mmCIF file of C-alpha atoms in Angstrom:
data_model
loop_
_atom_site.group_PDB
_atom_site.id
_atom_site.type_symbol
_atom_site.label_atom_id
_atom_site.label_comp_id
_atom_site.label_asym_id
_atom_site.label_seq_id
_atom_site.Cartn_x
_atom_site.Cartn_y
_atom_site.Cartn_z
ATOM 1 C CA MET A 293 16.331 -3.147 -6.190
ATOM 2 C CA ALA A 294 13.744 -5.447 -4.579
ATOM 3 C CA ARG A 295 10.145 -4.708 -5.473
ATOM 4 C CA ASN A 296 7.834 -3.361 -2.797
ATOM 5 C CA LEU A 297 5.096 -5.769 -1.616
ATOM 6 C CA VAL A 298 2.425 -3.054 -1.838
ATOM 7 C CA SER A 299 3.355 -2.357 -5.472
ATOM 8 C CA ILE A 300 3.263 -6.067 -6.316
ATOM 9 C CA VAL A 301 -0.203 -6.433 -4.731
ATOM 10 C CA LYS A 302 -1.378 -3.321 -6.564
ATOM 11 C CA GLU A 303 -0.245 -4.762 -9.902
ATOM 12 C CA LYS A 304 -1.833 -8.146 -9.133
ATOM 13 C CA MET A 305 -5.138 -6.494 -8.194
ATOM 14 C CA ILE A 306 -5.139 -4.436 -11.403
ATOM 15 C CA GLU A 307 -4.559 -7.663 -13.318
ATOM 16 C CA TYR A 308 -7.292 -9.421 -11.293
ATOM 17 C CA TYR A 309 -9.804 -6.717 -12.243
ATOM 18 C CA ALA A 310 -8.499 -6.149 -15.779
ATOM 19 C CA GLY A 311 -11.273 -4.628 -17.886
ATOM 20 C CA ASP A 312 -13.200 -3.385 -14.835
ATOM 21 C CA SER A 313 -11.759 0.099 -14.466
ATOM 22 C CA ARG A 314 -14.473 1.184 -12.013
ATOM 23 C CA ARG A 315 -13.382 -1.448 -9.494
ATOM 24 C CA VAL A 316 -9.691 -0.707 -10.090
ATOM 25 C CA HIS A 317 -10.281 2.998 -9.474
ATOM 26 C CA HIS A 318 -12.255 2.151 -6.336
ATOM 27 C CA PHE A 319 -9.578 0.061 -4.646
ATOM 28 C CA LEU A 320 -6.842 2.507 -5.647
ATOM 29 C CA LYS A 321 -8.784 5.356 -4.025
ATOM 30 C CA VAL A 322 -9.480 3.336 -0.875
ATOM 31 C CA HIS A 323 -5.787 2.450 -0.682
ATOM 32 C CA SER A 324 -4.790 6.093 -1.086
ATOM 33 C CA PHE A 325 -7.096 7.305 1.693
ATOM 34 C CA ALA A 326 -6.145 4.397 3.968
ATOM 35 C CA LYS A 327 -2.445 5.166 3.543
ATOM 36 C CA LEU A 328 -3.022 8.880 4.129
ATOM 37 C CA ILE A 329 -5.071 8.330 7.290
ATOM 38 C CA ALA A 330 -2.519 5.813 8.578
ATOM 39 C CA GLU A 331 0.317 8.263 8.010
ATOM 40 C CA MET A 332 -1.622 11.073 9.691
ATOM 41 C CA GLU A 333 -2.371 8.799 12.657
ATOM 42 C CA GLY A 334 1.301 7.777 12.977
ATOM 43 C CA MET A 335 0.780 4.086 12.251
ATOM 44 C CA GLU A 336 3.879 1.894 12.462
ATOM 45 C CA PRO A 337 5.333 0.834 9.057
ATOM 46 C CA ASP A 338 4.718 -2.924 9.448
ATOM 47 C CA GLU A 339 1.088 -2.368 10.445
ATOM 48 C CA MET A 340 0.688 0.160 7.628
ATOM 49 C CA GLN A 341 1.911 -2.367 5.068
ATOM 50 C CA VAL A 342 -0.754 -4.849 6.187
ATOM 51 C CA LEU A 343 -3.387 -2.108 6.019
ATOM 52 C CA GLU A 344 -2.252 -1.133 2.526
ATOM 53 C CA ILE A 345 -2.421 -4.666 1.113
ATOM 54 C CA ALA A 346 -5.817 -5.167 2.770
ATOM 55 C CA ALA A 347 -7.077 -1.872 1.326
ATOM 56 C CA LEU A 348 -5.996 -2.956 -2.151
ATOM 57 C CA ALA A 349 -7.656 -6.371 -1.799
ATOM 58 C CA HIS A 350 -10.671 -5.372 0.305
ATOM 59 C CA ASP A 351 -13.273 -5.916 -2.454
ATOM 60 C CA ILE A 352 -11.643 -8.947 -4.092
ATOM 61 C CA GLY A 353 -14.692 -11.055 -3.161
ATOM 62 C CA ILE A 354 -16.980 -9.133 -5.535
ATOM 63 C CA LYS A 355 -15.911 -11.083 -8.612
ATOM 64 C CA ASN A 356 -16.594 -14.540 -7.150
ATOM 65 C CA ALA A 357 -19.809 -13.375 -5.487
ATOM 66 C CA GLU A 358 -21.107 -12.204 -8.853
ATOM 67 C CA LEU A 359 -19.979 -15.398 -10.603
ATOM 68 C CA LYS A 360 -21.518 -17.693 -7.946
ATOM 69 C CA TYR A 361 -24.653 -15.745 -6.994
ATOM 70 C CA GLY A 362 -25.232 -13.230 -9.775
ATOM 71 C CA TYR A 363 -24.861 -10.286 -7.401
ATOM 72 C CA ASN A 364 -22.697 -9.051 -4.569
ATOM 73 C CA ASN A 365 -23.352 -7.414 -1.251
ATOM 74 C CA GLY A 366 -21.228 -6.690 1.776
ATOM 75 C CA LYS A 367 -21.723 -10.088 3.390
ATOM 76 C CA LEU A 368 -20.937 -11.980 0.181
ATOM 77 C CA GLN A 369 -17.829 -9.844 -0.316
ATOM 78 C CA GLU A 370 -16.703 -10.731 3.201
ATOM 79 C CA GLN A 371 -17.447 -14.425 2.568
ATOM 80 C CA GLU A 372 -15.874 -14.744 -0.879
ATOM 81 C CA GLY A 373 -12.944 -12.383 -0.392
ATOM 82 C CA PRO A 374 -10.537 -14.139 1.978
ATOM 83 C CA PRO A 375 -9.759 -17.230 -0.152
ATOM 84 C CA GLU A 376 -8.965 -15.070 -3.193
ATOM 85 C CA ALA A 377 -7.049 -12.534 -1.102
ATOM 86 C CA ARG A 378 -5.047 -15.314 0.571
ATOM 87 C CA ARG A 379 -4.035 -16.756 -2.803
ATOM 88 C CA LEU A 380 -3.133 -13.387 -4.319
ATOM 89 C CA LEU A 381 -1.217 -12.133 -1.272
ATOM 90 C CA ARG A 382 0.787 -15.355 -0.987
ATOM 91 C CA GLU A 383 1.656 -15.142 -4.694
ATOM 92 C CA ALA A 384 2.816 -11.575 -4.059
ATOM 93 C CA GLY A 385 5.187 -12.814 -1.354
ATOM 94 C CA ALA A 386 3.448 -11.527 1.767
ATOM 95 C CA GLU A 387 4.395 -13.167 5.058
ATOM 96 C CA ASP A 388 1.846 -15.496 6.685
ATOM 97 C CA ALA A 389 0.965 -13.141 9.551
ATOM 98 C CA ALA A 390 0.379 -10.256 7.133
ATOM 99 C CA VAL A 391 -1.746 -12.477 4.889
ATOM 100 C CA GLU A 392 -3.904 -13.611 7.797
ATOM 101 C CA ARG A 393 -4.504 -10.112 9.187
ATOM 102 C CA ALA A 394 -5.225 -8.728 5.705
ATOM 103 C CA CYS A 395 -7.681 -11.580 5.103
ATOM 104 C CA TYR A 396 -9.347 -10.854 8.440
ATOM 105 C CA LEU A 397 -9.798 -7.232 7.350
ATOM 106 C CA VAL A 398 -11.182 -8.337 3.959
ATOM 107 C CA ALA A 399 -13.582 -10.685 5.805
ATOM 108 C CA HIS A 400 -14.868 -7.886 8.066
ATOM 109 C CA HIS A 401 -14.639 -4.588 6.161
ATOM 110 C CA HIS A 402 -18.462 -4.326 5.937
ATOM 111 C CA THR A 403 -18.923 -5.175 9.624
ATOM 112 C CA TYR A 404 -19.010 -1.973 11.642
ATOM 113 C CA ARG A 405 -19.246 -3.298 15.184
ATOM 114 C CA ASN A 406 -16.453 -4.733 17.310
ATOM 115 C CA ILE A 407 -13.774 -3.015 15.242
ATOM 116 C CA ASP A 408 -10.591 -4.420 16.754
ATOM 117 C CA GLY A 409 -7.645 -2.402 15.634
ATOM 118 C CA LEU A 410 -6.552 0.842 14.086
ATOM 119 C CA ASP A 411 -5.964 -0.904 10.745
ATOM 120 C CA TYR A 412 -9.572 -2.150 10.689
ATOM 121 C CA LEU A 413 -10.946 1.278 11.636
ATOM 122 C CA ILE A 414 -8.885 3.062 8.991
ATOM 123 C CA LEU A 415 -9.925 0.617 6.268
ATOM 124 C CA VAL A 416 -13.597 1.175 7.128
ATOM 125 C CA GLU A 417 -13.145 4.965 7.165
ATOM 126 C CA ALA A 418 -11.279 4.986 3.840
ATOM 127 C CA ASP A 419 -13.910 2.767 2.201
ATOM 128 C CA PHE A 420 -16.664 5.067 3.500
ATOM 129 C CA LEU A 421 -14.916 8.176 2.153
ATOM 130 C CA VAL A 422 -14.747 6.628 -1.300
ATOM 131 C CA ASN A 423 -18.185 4.971 -1.261
ATOM 132 C CA MET A 424 -19.954 8.143 -0.138
ATOM 133 C CA TYR A 425 -18.378 10.027 -3.033
ATOM 134 C CA GLU A 426 -18.946 7.292 -5.624
ATOM 135 C CA ASP A 427 -22.544 6.739 -4.472
ATOM 136 C CA LYS A 428 -23.247 10.489 -4.366
ATOM 137 C CA ALA A 429 -24.441 10.153 -0.771
ATOM 138 C CA ASP A 430 -26.762 12.849 0.515
ATOM 139 C CA ALA A 431 -25.907 15.110 3.442
ATOM 140 C CA ASP A 432 -27.918 13.070 5.969
ATOM 141 C CA THR A 433 -26.154 9.842 4.986
ATOM 142 C CA ILE A 434 -22.754 11.511 5.239
ATOM 143 C CA ARG A 435 -23.553 13.051 8.623
ATOM 144 C CA THR A 436 -24.830 9.701 9.952
ATOM 145 C CA ALA A 437 -21.641 7.970 8.783
ATOM 146 C CA TYR A 438 -19.544 10.731 10.339
ATOM 147 C CA ASP A 439 -21.346 10.404 13.671
ATOM 148 C CA ASN A 440 -21.421 6.581 13.785
ATOM 149 C CA ILE A 441 -18.420 5.294 11.823
ATOM 150 C CA PHE A 442 -15.569 7.783 11.861
ATOM 151 C CA ALA A 443 -13.397 7.632 14.972
ATOM 152 C CA THR A 444 -9.875 8.689 13.991
ATOM 153 C CA GLU A 445 -9.203 12.419 14.122
ATOM 154 C CA SER A 446 -7.685 12.209 10.639
ATOM 155 C CA GLY A 447 -10.639 10.358 9.137
ATOM 156 C CA LYS A 448 -13.059 12.827 10.716
ATOM 157 C CA MET A 449 -11.097 15.795 9.387
ATOM 158 C CA LEU A 450 -10.990 14.341 5.869
ATOM 159 C CA CYS A 451 -14.720 13.608 5.968
ATOM 160 C CA ARG A 452 -15.488 17.166 7.101
ATOM 161 C CA GLN A 453 -13.249 18.647 4.414
ATOM 162 C CA LEU A 454 -14.328 16.390 1.544
ATOM 163 C CA PHE A 455 -18.040 16.793 2.202
ATOM 164 C CA SER A 456 -18.103 20.317 3.701
ATOM 165 C CA LEU A 457 -19.507 19.153 7.014
ATOM 166 C CA GLU A 458 -19.959 21.816 9.657
ATOM 167 C CA TYR A 459 -19.010 20.598 13.156
#
């Protein structure tokens, strides 16, 4: 049986971040929420596959940002991520169009204006769900994110349920 592209990317990302279990756990959680939201929103399978590989690779720029600059932030992740993601996704066997869209998402996942596509929106929502939990965000931060970031009905519902928001 042929191996699934998403599984290959997942394995390659675990290898890429070997020894950094915090980062591995992070991208696995973001992937899980992205896939769930996409399924709940009825995303088409081809688009969902691109979203899934982007969700797995979304923070791939952290490693090079830290090596080059000694720290990472959202902009450096967006800058350093696409070349590494492109290499890894091509090695995994992703088609060129999927690689380019996934790299676009990696290059913009910390940019919250001009979100151009359901895949982009879902990636941002999934990353927020995980980051708010991992960062132990306070109620005001969560409510602000809910009001300003979340736009899918599924992402909003998950945010309300996970963080006991009353709306």
